Amino acid sequence: MTAALSITGLTFAYPDGRQALHGIDLTIAEGERVALLGPNGAGKTTLVLHLNGILHGGEGRVEIAGLPVTPGDRRAITEIRRRVGIVFQDPDDQLFMPTVAEDVAFGPANLGVRGPDLDDRVTEALAAVGMLEHRDQVPQHLSFGQRRRVAVATVLAMRPSLLVLDEPSSNLDPASRRELAEIIRSLPVTVLMVTHDLPYALELCPRSVILDAGRIVADAPTAGLLADRALMAGHRLELPFGFDPATVSRGV
Amino acid sequence: MGAGHAHPLHLDRDSRVHRLAPEVKIVATLLFTIVVVVTPREEFAAFAGYAVLIALVALLARVPAGWLLKRSTIELPFVLLAVVLPVLGHGERVDWLGMSLSVDGLHGAWNIFAKGTLGVLASLLLAATTTMRDLILGLDRLRCPTVITQIMTFMLRYVDVLIDDARRMRIARLSRGYDPRFLWQVKAFAVGVGALFLRSYERGERVYLAMLSRGYAGRMPSPVEATAPAREWALSSALPVAAAGIAVAAAVLA
Ligand SMILES: Nc1ncnc2c1ncn2[C@@H]1O[C@H](COP(=O)(O)OP(=O)(O)O)[C@@H](O)[C@H]1O
Ligand SMILES: [Mg+2]
């Protein structure tokens, strides 16, 4: 079976010369949920923006379910952007249309979906995040947690095979955080979740990858990684006070 | 604001005119304005006829006269210019209430006033009955250059974001004892404006990346089928056609 995501030898330097990625190798199998951990400035967002060809120009290769990301090829890149759904950290960057439903329709409409098919996509995506009754509301008038869920829906409407979430639990109150976890767990897609929230990674992702200074420094089952105090401390990853990964039973 | 699609000149009503496809309204407004502008300024009856047409459209669009008049004050600077012309103008003069006025200036004033008012009223009716997003969509369908519609799309997104950012930053400033009454604190305001600019630029980049990630390729997808029905074109062509009819009739009868 082809991997959902396969990255080999990926390097990248920003135009100002700053080398953000130093040869990344990462493979994620279909249906896996993987956490991408790492301190600020580690290169997590830079890596994520390579998955759909927004950033490119370095060495190496990225493939989504066997299809290489080739930024020069317009048609291929459209297909890549359909397959890879990125939910950005700040929902206010993602939501810009006058109503929730129109915002959710934006992605599939860009792919050429129209009419009743488009309506179905919108309904299906909003139902998946429990926001169907807010479809005609103005996104800016929703709570932060609701906006984050709509942001997830805007990406689900494209029926991606790989869902990438950048800091999905940041700024959420505990109830919204739990609701979002339930939603993520219910989705039948491969998930790559960028996070600082280590308990969240433990709860949702059986496997974690630590990125630091543009290199992958660890790739192992999440519970084992979090229990390795020296490794965690060495990469500025801190568990919340009183949280002991050894005594937490992981949610299914 | 806050609704994203609304703009200060939009009047949220349900009417035939509101429901027309945006591109047919844009074309009708443009053609009407052209007819008004090319009408010779002495054809007073024609201008009266145009005013009646505007009134009819306003009635059909359920836009109250008071609403229109209040917003048409944006043309006030031009009206002032028009008032000055007869006083300062050259050539033949007439006496009126003890003032000596230039005939040419009077004609010039009338020309500016009549054409300006009709143009402003027509544009206001377009704005009142069309949301910002529909205007962009209409321009897009009329094959307006992508750069222009893209800039408008971002404005649509930014006006809200900017207002929101500005409000939050102002609250943060006030919370730290900033009192804008003091002149020396103008600096904080200026710095604030700079920061706002930078922030909105950075946010703009992020919004754009998020749009690209969802397959955006330079044109807004239109939610409904891309062409306006012929019936809508026919209906909205009534305005410029009637205006042109009035112009021709005025020219022939004169
Ligand atoms: N647009 C940019 N231009 C130059 N350097 C950048 C840019 N964006 C990020 N960087 C740098 O690249 C490195 C990785 O950044 P980023 O991927 O945003 O990290 P993370 O998401 O893990 O916090 C950082 O050192 C950051 O300063
Ligand atoms: Mg980041």
PDB file of C-alpha atoms in Angstrom, chain A residues 49 52 54 74 78 81-82 84-86 88 90-99 102-111 114-115 118 138 140-141 154-155 158, chain B residues 1-6 131 133-134 153 156-157 160-161 164 168 202-204 206-226:
ATOM      1  CA  LEU A  49       3.521  24.429   4.012  1.00  0.00           C
ATOM      2  CA  ASN A  52       0.649  21.177  -0.421  1.00  0.00           C
ATOM      3  CA  ILE A  54       2.942  26.431  -0.944  1.00  0.00           C
ATOM      4  CA  ARG A  74      -0.923  23.621 -12.002  1.00  0.00           C
ATOM      5  CA  THR A  78      -4.813  21.435  -7.587  1.00  0.00           C
ATOM      6  CA  ARG A  81      -4.448  20.780  -2.508  1.00  0.00           C
ATOM      7  CA  ARG A  82      -7.593  18.696  -2.670  1.00  0.00           C
ATOM      8  CA  VAL A  84      -4.112  17.759   1.708  1.00  0.00           C
ATOM      9  CA  GLY A  85      -6.375  19.774   3.977  1.00  0.00           C
ATOM     10  CA  ILE A  86      -4.511  22.259   6.158  1.00  0.00           C
ATOM     11  CA  PHE A  88      -4.254  26.895  10.035  1.00  0.00           C
ATOM     12  CA  ASP A  90      -5.704  31.093  13.561  1.00  0.00           C
ATOM     13  CA  PRO A  91      -9.249  30.442  12.319  1.00  0.00           C
ATOM     14  CA  ASP A  92      -9.548  34.150  11.502  1.00  0.00           C
ATOM     15  CA  ASP A  93      -6.967  33.628   8.764  1.00  0.00           C
ATOM     16  CA  GLN A  94      -9.022  30.854   7.319  1.00  0.00           C
ATOM     17  CA  LEU A  95     -12.558  32.216   7.465  1.00  0.00           C
ATOM     18  CA  PHE A  96     -13.281  35.148   5.215  1.00  0.00           C
ATOM     19  CA  MET A  97     -16.609  34.618   3.522  1.00  0.00           C
ATOM     20  CA  PRO A  98     -19.844  36.297   4.658  1.00  0.00           C
ATOM     21  CA  THR A  99     -21.483  33.130   5.970  1.00  0.00           C
ATOM     22  CA  GLU A 102     -20.193  29.984   1.903  1.00  0.00           C
ATOM     23  CA  ASP A 103     -16.839  29.679   3.592  1.00  0.00           C
ATOM     24  CA  VAL A 104     -17.155  25.907   3.730  1.00  0.00           C
ATOM     25  CA  ALA A 105     -18.190  25.937   0.045  1.00  0.00           C
ATOM     26  CA  PHE A 106     -15.149  27.986  -1.004  1.00  0.00           C
ATOM     27  CA  GLY A 107     -12.719  25.053  -1.232  1.00  0.00           C
ATOM     28  CA  PRO A 108     -14.900  22.559  -3.107  1.00  0.00           C
ATOM     29  CA  ALA A 109     -16.145  25.368  -5.388  1.00  0.00           C
ATOM     30  CA  ASN A 110     -12.531  26.087  -6.300  1.00  0.00           C
ATOM     31  CA  LEU A 111     -12.328  22.429  -7.311  1.00  0.00           C
ATOM     32  CA  ARG A 114     -21.361  23.062  -8.064  1.00  0.00           C
ATOM     33  CA  GLY A 115     -25.071  22.892  -7.327  1.00  0.00           C
ATOM     34  CA  LEU A 118     -21.732  21.488  -3.376  1.00  0.00           C
ATOM     35  CA  VAL A 138     -21.463  35.195  10.106  1.00  0.00           C
ATOM     36  CA  GLN A 140     -16.903  36.491  12.940  1.00  0.00           C
ATOM     37  CA  HIS A 141     -19.883  36.281  15.282  1.00  0.00           C
ATOM     38  CA  THR A 154     -13.819  24.240   5.434  1.00  0.00           C
ATOM     39  CA  VAL A 155     -11.044  21.730   4.925  1.00  0.00           C
ATOM     40  CA  MET A 158     -12.608  19.163   0.179  1.00  0.00           C
TER      41      MET A 158
ATOM     42  CA  MET B   1     -19.955  46.364   9.933  1.00  0.00           C
ATOM     43  CA  GLY B   2     -18.930  42.907  10.894  1.00  0.00           C
ATOM     44  CA  ALA B   3     -21.012  41.036   8.404  1.00  0.00           C
ATOM     45  CA  GLY B   4     -18.115  40.802   5.997  1.00  0.00           C
ATOM     46  CA  HIS B   5     -20.226  41.088   2.922  1.00  0.00           C
ATOM     47  CA  ALA B   6     -21.964  44.279   3.921  1.00  0.00           C
ATOM     48  CA  THR B 131     -23.368  43.337  -1.494  1.00  0.00           C
ATOM     49  CA  ARG B 133     -19.139  40.162  -2.583  1.00  0.00           C
ATOM     50  CA  ASP B 134     -21.706  40.353  -5.376  1.00  0.00           C
ATOM     51  CA  THR B 153     -11.629  40.625  -2.367  1.00  0.00           C
ATOM     52  CA  LEU B 156     -13.681  42.822   1.719  1.00  0.00           C
ATOM     53  CA  ARG B 157     -11.785  40.649   4.162  1.00  0.00           C
ATOM     54  CA  ASP B 160     -13.433  43.865   9.151  1.00  0.00           C
ATOM     55  CA  VAL B 161     -10.077  42.561  10.318  1.00  0.00           C
ATOM     56  CA  ASP B 164     -11.263  44.687  14.786  1.00  0.00           C
ATOM     57  CA  ARG B 168      -8.311  45.779  20.202  1.00  0.00           C
ATOM     58  CA  GLU B 202       1.268  39.825   7.820  1.00  0.00           C
ATOM     59  CA  ARG B 203      -2.278  38.675   8.321  1.00  0.00           C
ATOM     60  CA  GLY B 204      -2.925  39.298   4.661  1.00  0.00           C
ATOM     61  CA  ARG B 206      -1.602  34.248   6.078  1.00  0.00           C
ATOM     62  CA  VAL B 207      -5.136  34.689   4.729  1.00  0.00           C
ATOM     63  CA  TYR B 208      -3.768  34.390   1.211  1.00  0.00           C
ATOM     64  CA  LEU B 209      -1.865  31.177   2.043  1.00  0.00           C
ATOM     65  CA  ALA B 210      -4.989  29.711   3.594  1.00  0.00           C
ATOM     66  CA  MET B 211      -6.941  30.577   0.427  1.00  0.00           C
ATOM     67  CA  LEU B 212      -4.278  28.994  -1.799  1.00  0.00           C
ATOM     68  CA  SER B 213      -4.403  25.872   0.346  1.00  0.00           C
ATOM     69  CA  ARG B 214      -8.060  25.540  -0.474  1.00  0.00           C
ATOM     70  CA  GLY B 215      -7.409  25.618  -4.201  1.00  0.00           C
ATOM     71  CA  TYR B 216      -7.833  29.365  -4.822  1.00  0.00           C
ATOM     72  CA  ALA B 217      -6.381  30.167  -8.234  1.00  0.00           C
ATOM     73  CA  GLY B 218      -7.101  33.866  -8.641  1.00  0.00           C
ATOM     74  CA  ARG B 219     -10.822  33.940  -9.271  1.00  0.00           C
ATOM     75  CA  MET B 220     -13.596  33.689  -6.719  1.00  0.00           C
ATOM     76  CA  PRO B 221     -15.727  30.641  -7.408  1.00  0.00           C
ATOM     77  CA  SER B 222     -19.258  31.783  -8.143  1.00  0.00           C
ATOM     78  CA  PRO B 223     -21.826  29.966  -6.020  1.00  0.00           C
ATOM     79  CA  VAL B 224     -24.501  29.827  -8.719  1.00  0.00           C
ATOM     80  CA  GLU B 225     -24.270  29.195 -12.425  1.00  0.00           C
ATOM     81  CA  ALA B 226     -22.061  31.740 -14.039  1.00  0.00           C
TER      82      ALA B 226
END
